Amino acid sequence: MPANKDGDGGWKSFIWNSDKKEFLGRTGCSWLKIFIFYVIFYGCLAGIFIGTIQAMLLTLSNYKPTYQDRVAPPGLSHSPRPDKAEINYNINDESTYLPYVNHIDAFLKAYNEDVQKDDTKFEECGDKPQFYTDRGELESDNGVRKACRFRREWLGECSGQKDEKLKNYGFDDGQPCLIVKLNRIVNFMPRPPASNDSIPEAVRPKLQGNVIPIHCSSKREEEANLLGQIKYFGLGTGFPLQYYPYYGKLLQPQYLQPLVAIKFYNITTDVDVRVECKVYGENIDYSEKDRSQGRFDIKFTIKTKS
C-alpha cells in the first residue's frame, strides 16, 4: 500500500524537518525567542520573590519575635517531667525512682558552680530578691549580655549537693523534690501580684518583694489531708525579678532562669495524690486549654509495698 504523501515521514518529520529546518515544529529563531521570553519571565518572578523576602526580613529582629501576641506567658515546667504527668515509684525499688533522680541531675548540671565561673559571661546579682536587671535595649550595640549566677546550693535540701543522704532528692525517703522554672520568653518581665487578694492566704505571710510567688496545693479538696507539709527552696519564696528580662539565645546564650525547689515531706503513700502548683503575677494568666500556662498538675503515687 503506497504511503500518504502528506504524512510521509510521520513523527520523524515532526521531530526534525530538514526541508523547513524545524525542530519539533519550530525553527531555531522561534526556539530562541521562547527561551529568552521564559528567562525574562522566570527572572522577574524570582526577583519579585527575593524582593518580598528581603522586605520582610527588614521588618524582623534578630533578637526577638516580631509578633508575640499569640504567646501566652509564661509556661511553668518542672523536673522531673514524666510523660503522663505522673510520678509513680516504689521506695523499696531504686530502679523505679532512679530515672527521676537522673532527670534532675541532668537538669541541674547547668547550675553547677564550675559552669558559672566565667566573669565575662556571669555576674553576681545578689543573694536576695531584687528589681529587674536592665542591660539595655535588645537592638542596642551592647552586644552579648551577662547573666545572673544562680547558686545550686540555694535549692537547699533539693540541691542534691549537701551530703550523700540528699543525693536522691528525697525520692528514696518518700519526700520527693520538684525543681520548677518559668519558661523563657524573650523580653518578658513578669510582674508581681498587684495585691494580696490575688494570692492564696497561705502565701501572704511569706510573700517577699520583687518575687513572683509560687504555691502548691492538692488538686482536689478532698485530698487536702493527703498532701502534708510542703517547703520551698530558692532565692526567696518564688522567682526573683533580677533574672528578668531574658535577652534571647544570641545575646544571652549562657542565661540561667531562676529555680524554685519544692519538697513534699508527708505525702500519703500507697494512694494517688494530685497536686497543682501555680505562680501568681499581675501579667500571668491561666488557661483550661493549656495546663502548663502559669501552672502545672502532677500526680504522685508513692508505694511502700513490694
Short mmCIF file of C-alpha atoms in Angstrom, two decimals:
data_model
loop_
_atom_site.label_atom_id
_atom_site.label_comp_id
_atom_site.label_asym_id
_atom_site.label_seq_id
_atom_site.Cartn_x
_atom_site.Cartn_y
_atom_site.Cartn_z
CA MET A 1 0.00 0.00 0.00
CA PRO A 2 1.54 3.32 -1.03
CA ALA A 3 2.40 5.81 1.75
CA ASN A 4 0.37 9.04 2.11
CA LYS A 5 2.38 11.85 0.58
CA ASP A 6 1.33 14.46 3.19
CA GLY A 7 2.11 12.12 6.06
CA ASP A 8 5.30 10.79 4.54
CA GLY A 9 7.97 10.81 7.25
CA GLY A 10 5.38 10.85 10.10
CA TRP A 11 6.77 11.53 13.58
CA LYS A 12 10.32 11.62 12.25
CA SER A 13 9.44 14.62 10.14
CA PHE A 14 7.85 16.30 13.18
CA ILE A 15 10.99 15.89 15.28
CA TRP A 16 13.23 17.24 12.56
CA ASN A 17 12.01 18.70 9.27
CA SER A 18 15.07 19.07 7.12
CA ASP A 19 13.18 20.97 4.41
CA LYS A 20 11.99 23.74 6.76
CA LYS A 21 14.83 23.40 9.25
CA GLU A 22 12.33 22.91 12.10
CA PHE A 23 12.83 21.02 15.35
CA LEU A 24 9.56 19.92 16.97
CA GLY A 25 7.66 22.23 14.67
CA ARG A 26 9.74 25.37 15.34
CA THR A 27 12.70 27.00 13.75
CA GLY A 28 15.82 27.88 15.70
CA CYS A 29 14.83 31.54 15.75
CA SER A 30 11.43 30.66 17.21
CA TRP A 31 13.01 28.49 19.94
CA LEU A 32 15.43 31.31 20.81
CA LYS A 33 12.58 33.78 21.24
CA ILE A 34 10.70 31.36 23.53
CA PHE A 35 13.86 30.71 25.58
CA ILE A 36 14.52 34.44 26.01
CA PHE A 37 10.88 35.03 26.99
CA TYR A 38 10.90 32.40 29.74
CA VAL A 39 14.31 33.51 31.04
CA ILE A 40 12.93 37.04 31.45
CA PHE A 41 9.58 35.79 32.81
CA TYR A 42 11.01 33.49 35.49
CA GLY A 43 13.75 36.01 36.24
CA CYS A 44 11.07 38.58 37.05
CA LEU A 45 9.21 36.08 39.24
CA ALA A 46 12.43 35.23 41.10
CA GLY A 47 13.19 38.93 41.52
CA ILE A 48 9.73 39.62 42.96
CA PHE A 49 10.04 36.66 45.35
CA ILE A 50 13.53 37.68 46.53
CA GLY A 51 12.40 41.28 46.88
CA THR A 52 9.41 40.38 49.06
CA ILE A 53 11.57 38.11 51.24
CA GLN A 54 14.15 40.88 51.68
CA ALA A 55 11.43 43.39 52.52
CA MET A 56 10.02 41.01 55.12
CA LEU A 57 13.47 40.42 56.65
CA LEU A 58 13.87 44.17 57.11
CA THR A 59 10.87 44.10 59.45
CA LEU A 60 12.23 41.23 61.58
CA SER A 61 14.50 41.47 64.57
CA ASN A 62 17.47 39.16 65.03
CA TYR A 63 16.86 39.11 68.75
CA LYS A 64 13.15 38.62 69.37
CA PRO A 65 9.97 37.53 67.55
CA THR A 66 8.25 40.41 65.79
CA TYR A 67 4.82 39.22 66.86
CA GLN A 68 4.34 37.78 70.34
CA ASP A 69 0.62 38.41 70.60
CA ARG A 70 -0.14 34.68 70.45
CA VAL A 71 2.36 33.83 73.17
CA ALA A 72 0.58 33.21 76.47
CA PRO A 73 3.28 33.91 79.03
CA PRO A 74 4.61 32.16 80.85
CA GLY A 75 4.73 28.37 80.92
CA LEU A 76 5.56 26.66 84.20
CA SER A 77 7.54 23.45 83.98
CA HIS A 78 9.33 21.13 86.33
CA SER A 79 11.96 18.44 86.63
CA PRO A 80 11.50 15.53 86.65
CA ARG A 81 8.86 15.78 83.94
CA PRO A 82 7.33 12.35 83.26
CA ASP A 83 5.34 11.88 80.08
CA LYS A 84 1.96 11.39 81.73
CA ALA A 85 2.40 13.99 84.50
CA GLU A 86 2.59 11.15 87.00
CA ILE A 87 5.40 10.35 89.43
CA ASN A 88 4.91 6.73 90.32
CA TYR A 89 7.57 4.73 92.13
CA ASN A 90 8.32 2.31 94.95
CA ILE A 91 10.53 3.48 97.81
CA ASN A 92 11.97 -0.02 98.16
CA ASP A 93 12.89 -0.36 94.48
CA GLU A 94 15.66 2.00 93.40
CA SER A 95 15.13 1.25 89.72
CA THR A 96 11.64 2.81 89.87
CA TYR A 97 12.79 6.23 91.08
CA LEU A 98 16.31 6.39 89.63
CA PRO A 99 15.06 7.82 86.28
CA TYR A 100 13.56 10.78 88.19
CA VAL A 101 16.82 11.32 90.06
CA ASN A 102 18.84 11.17 86.83
CA HIS A 103 16.50 13.65 85.17
CA ILE A 104 17.05 16.21 87.95
CA ASP A 105 20.81 15.55 87.92
CA ALA A 106 20.99 16.25 84.19
CA PHE A 107 18.85 19.37 84.51
CA LEU A 108 20.89 20.87 87.36
CA LYS A 109 24.28 20.33 85.72
CA ALA A 110 23.96 23.76 84.08
CA TYR A 111 23.71 25.27 87.57
CA ASN A 112 26.94 23.77 88.89
CA GLU A 113 29.42 26.31 90.22
CA ASP A 114 32.17 25.39 87.74
CA VAL A 115 29.85 26.17 84.80
CA GLN A 116 29.28 29.74 86.06
CA LYS A 117 32.89 30.74 86.78
CA ASP A 118 33.47 32.92 83.70
CA ASP A 119 33.14 36.57 84.83
CA THR A 120 32.76 37.72 81.23
CA LYS A 121 29.50 35.76 80.97
CA PHE A 122 28.14 35.74 84.51
CA GLU A 123 27.76 38.24 87.30
CA GLU A 124 26.54 38.29 90.88
CA CYS A 125 23.03 39.70 91.17
CA GLY A 126 22.66 39.37 94.93
CA ASP A 127 21.51 36.65 97.29
CA LYS A 128 18.17 38.35 97.95
CA PRO A 129 15.32 39.17 95.55
CA GLN A 130 15.87 42.48 93.77
CA PHE A 131 14.32 44.55 90.98
CA TYR A 132 14.75 43.82 87.26
CA THR A 133 18.28 43.97 85.84
CA ASP A 134 18.46 46.47 82.98
CA ARG A 135 21.12 45.51 80.44
CA GLY A 136 19.97 47.87 77.69
CA GLU A 137 17.65 47.54 74.74
CA LEU A 138 17.64 44.39 72.63
CA GLU A 139 18.59 46.29 69.47
CA SER A 140 21.35 48.32 71.11
CA ASP A 141 25.08 47.98 70.45
CA ASN A 142 25.81 46.45 73.85
CA GLY A 143 26.45 43.04 72.33
CA VAL A 144 26.29 39.84 74.36
CA ARG A 145 24.93 40.47 77.86
CA LYS A 146 25.98 38.88 81.11
CA ALA A 147 23.64 36.59 83.01
CA CYS A 148 22.96 36.38 86.73
CA ARG A 149 24.52 33.48 88.56
CA PHE A 150 22.15 31.11 90.30
CA ARG A 151 23.69 29.08 93.08
CA ARG A 152 22.59 25.46 93.15
CA GLU A 153 23.09 25.48 96.92
CA TRP A 154 20.11 27.85 97.22
CA LEU A 155 17.90 24.85 96.48
CA GLY A 156 18.69 23.58 99.98
CA GLU A 157 17.51 20.05 100.64
CA CYS A 158 16.71 19.67 96.93
CA SER A 159 20.13 20.73 95.65
CA GLY A 160 21.48 17.18 95.63
CA GLN A 161 24.82 18.55 96.81
CA LYS A 162 24.97 18.89 100.60
CA ASP A 163 25.58 15.31 101.58
CA GLU A 164 25.16 11.72 100.50
CA LYS A 165 21.73 11.49 102.10
CA LEU A 166 20.26 14.13 99.79
CA LYS A 167 21.71 12.87 96.51
CA ASN A 168 18.41 11.20 95.57
CA TYR A 169 16.40 14.40 96.09
CA GLY A 170 14.23 12.77 98.75
CA PHE A 171 12.77 10.11 96.47
CA ASP A 172 14.26 7.26 98.49
CA ASP A 173 12.65 8.64 101.69
CA GLY A 174 9.22 9.25 100.20
CA GLN A 175 9.85 13.01 100.35
CA PRO A 176 10.38 13.88 96.68
CA CYS A 177 11.56 17.21 95.28
CA LEU A 178 10.41 19.03 92.17
CA ILE A 179 12.64 21.65 90.52
CA VAL A 180 10.41 24.30 88.98
CA LYS A 181 11.13 27.05 86.44
CA LEU A 182 9.28 29.65 84.41
CA ASN A 183 9.86 29.04 80.71
CA ARG A 184 11.95 31.58 78.84
CA ILE A 185 10.26 34.32 76.85
CA VAL A 186 12.41 36.99 75.23
CA ASN A 187 12.00 40.42 76.83
CA PHE A 188 9.20 39.24 79.12
CA MET A 189 9.12 40.87 82.55
CA PRO A 190 6.80 39.08 84.97
CA ARG A 191 5.10 41.48 87.36
CA PRO A 192 4.41 40.56 90.99
CA PRO A 193 0.80 40.37 92.18
CA ALA A 194 -0.86 43.77 92.39
CA SER A 195 -2.41 42.94 95.78
CA ASN A 196 -2.62 40.18 98.36
CA ASP A 197 -6.19 39.49 97.31
CA SER A 198 -4.92 37.73 94.17
CA ILE A 199 -2.84 35.14 96.02
CA PRO A 200 -3.76 32.33 98.43
CA GLU A 201 -3.78 33.11 102.13
CA ALA A 202 -1.02 30.56 102.76
CA VAL A 203 1.35 32.61 100.59
CA ARG A 204 0.71 36.03 102.10
CA PRO A 205 2.77 35.74 105.31
CA LYS A 206 5.82 34.52 103.37
CA LEU A 207 5.49 36.91 100.44
CA GLN A 208 8.58 38.99 99.69
CA GLY A 209 9.02 41.97 97.43
CA ASN A 210 10.50 41.59 93.92
CA VAL A 211 9.34 37.97 93.69
CA ILE A 212 6.86 36.03 91.59
CA PRO A 213 5.39 33.69 94.23
CA ILE A 214 4.57 30.04 93.70
CA HIS A 215 2.20 27.86 95.70
CA CYS A 216 1.26 24.19 95.56
CA SER A 217 -1.87 22.57 96.94
CA SER A 218 -3.96 19.46 96.47
CA LYS A 219 -5.81 19.42 93.17
CA ARG A 220 -8.90 18.02 94.83
CA GLU A 221 -10.29 19.46 98.04
CA GLU A 222 -11.00 16.01 99.46
CA GLU A 223 -7.31 15.10 99.09
CA ALA A 224 -6.00 18.07 101.09
CA ASN A 225 -5.21 15.90 104.11
CA LEU A 226 -3.15 13.53 101.94
CA LEU A 227 -0.59 16.10 100.83
CA GLY A 228 1.13 17.07 104.07
CA GLN A 229 3.85 19.66 104.58
CA ILE A 230 5.43 21.45 101.63
CA LYS A 231 8.57 23.55 101.73
CA TYR A 232 10.00 25.85 99.05
CA PHE A 233 13.71 26.44 98.45
CA GLY A 234 15.38 29.03 96.26
CA LEU A 235 16.18 32.71 96.21
CA GLY A 236 13.18 33.96 98.12
CA THR A 237 9.74 32.38 98.08
CA GLY A 238 9.46 32.32 94.30
CA PHE A 239 11.15 33.64 91.16
CA PRO A 240 13.23 36.81 91.86
CA LEU A 241 12.89 39.68 89.39
CA GLN A 242 16.60 40.42 88.88
CA TYR A 243 16.82 37.46 86.47
CA TYR A 244 14.50 39.23 84.04
CA PRO A 245 14.24 40.17 81.27
CA TYR A 246 15.76 37.39 79.21
CA TYR A 247 17.59 38.71 76.13
CA GLY A 248 17.46 35.59 73.95
CA LYS A 249 19.95 32.99 72.75
CA LEU A 250 22.01 35.41 70.66
CA LEU A 251 22.54 37.98 73.40
CA GLN A 252 22.40 35.70 76.46
CA PRO A 253 23.41 32.20 75.36
CA GLN A 254 24.50 31.31 78.91
CA TYR A 255 21.31 32.54 80.61
CA LEU A 256 20.04 30.54 83.58
CA GLN A 257 16.50 31.18 84.74
CA PRO A 258 15.88 31.15 88.49
CA LEU A 259 14.61 27.95 90.06
CA VAL A 260 12.36 27.02 92.93
CA ALA A 261 12.68 23.62 94.58
CA ILE A 262 9.54 22.17 96.13
CA LYS A 263 9.86 19.38 98.68
CA PHE A 264 6.87 17.29 99.74
CA TYR A 265 7.52 15.93 103.23
CA ASN A 266 4.44 13.92 104.15
CA ILE A 267 2.66 12.71 101.03
CA THR A 268 0.40 9.82 101.97
CA THR A 269 1.81 6.63 100.49
CA ASP A 270 0.09 3.89 98.50
CA VAL A 271 -2.61 6.24 97.23
CA ASP A 272 -2.86 8.70 94.35
CA VAL A 273 -2.33 12.32 95.37
CA ARG A 274 -2.92 15.05 92.80
CA VAL A 275 -1.06 18.32 93.19
CA GLU A 276 -1.45 21.68 91.43
CA CYS A 277 1.29 24.32 91.52
CA LYS A 278 0.65 27.88 90.35
CA VAL A 279 2.64 31.09 90.03
CA TYR A 280 0.98 34.41 90.76
CA GLY A 281 1.62 37.67 88.96
CA GLU A 282 -0.16 40.66 87.51
CA ASN A 283 0.60 39.60 83.94
CA ILE A 284 0.35 35.82 84.44
CA ASP A 285 -2.80 34.10 83.22
CA TYR A 286 -4.14 30.55 83.23
CA SER A 287 -5.97 28.54 80.61
CA GLU A 288 -8.02 25.35 80.75
CA LYS A 289 -6.73 24.52 77.27
CA ASP A 290 -3.08 24.83 78.24
CA ARG A 291 -2.34 23.08 81.53
CA SER A 292 1.24 24.46 81.56
CA GLN A 293 0.29 28.13 81.36
CA GLY A 294 1.22 29.59 84.71
CA ARG A 295 0.70 26.27 86.46
CA PHE A 296 1.07 22.52 86.24
CA ASP A 297 -0.68 19.43 87.59
CA ILE A 298 1.08 16.28 88.71
CA LYS A 299 0.01 13.04 90.36
CA PHE A 300 2.15 11.34 92.99
CA THR A 301 1.85 7.63 93.71
CA ILE A 302 4.50 6.61 96.24
CA LYS A 303 4.40 2.94 97.04
CA THR A 304 5.89 1.25 100.08
CA LYS A 305 4.74 -2.29 99.41
CA SER A 306 6.70 -4.62 97.16
#
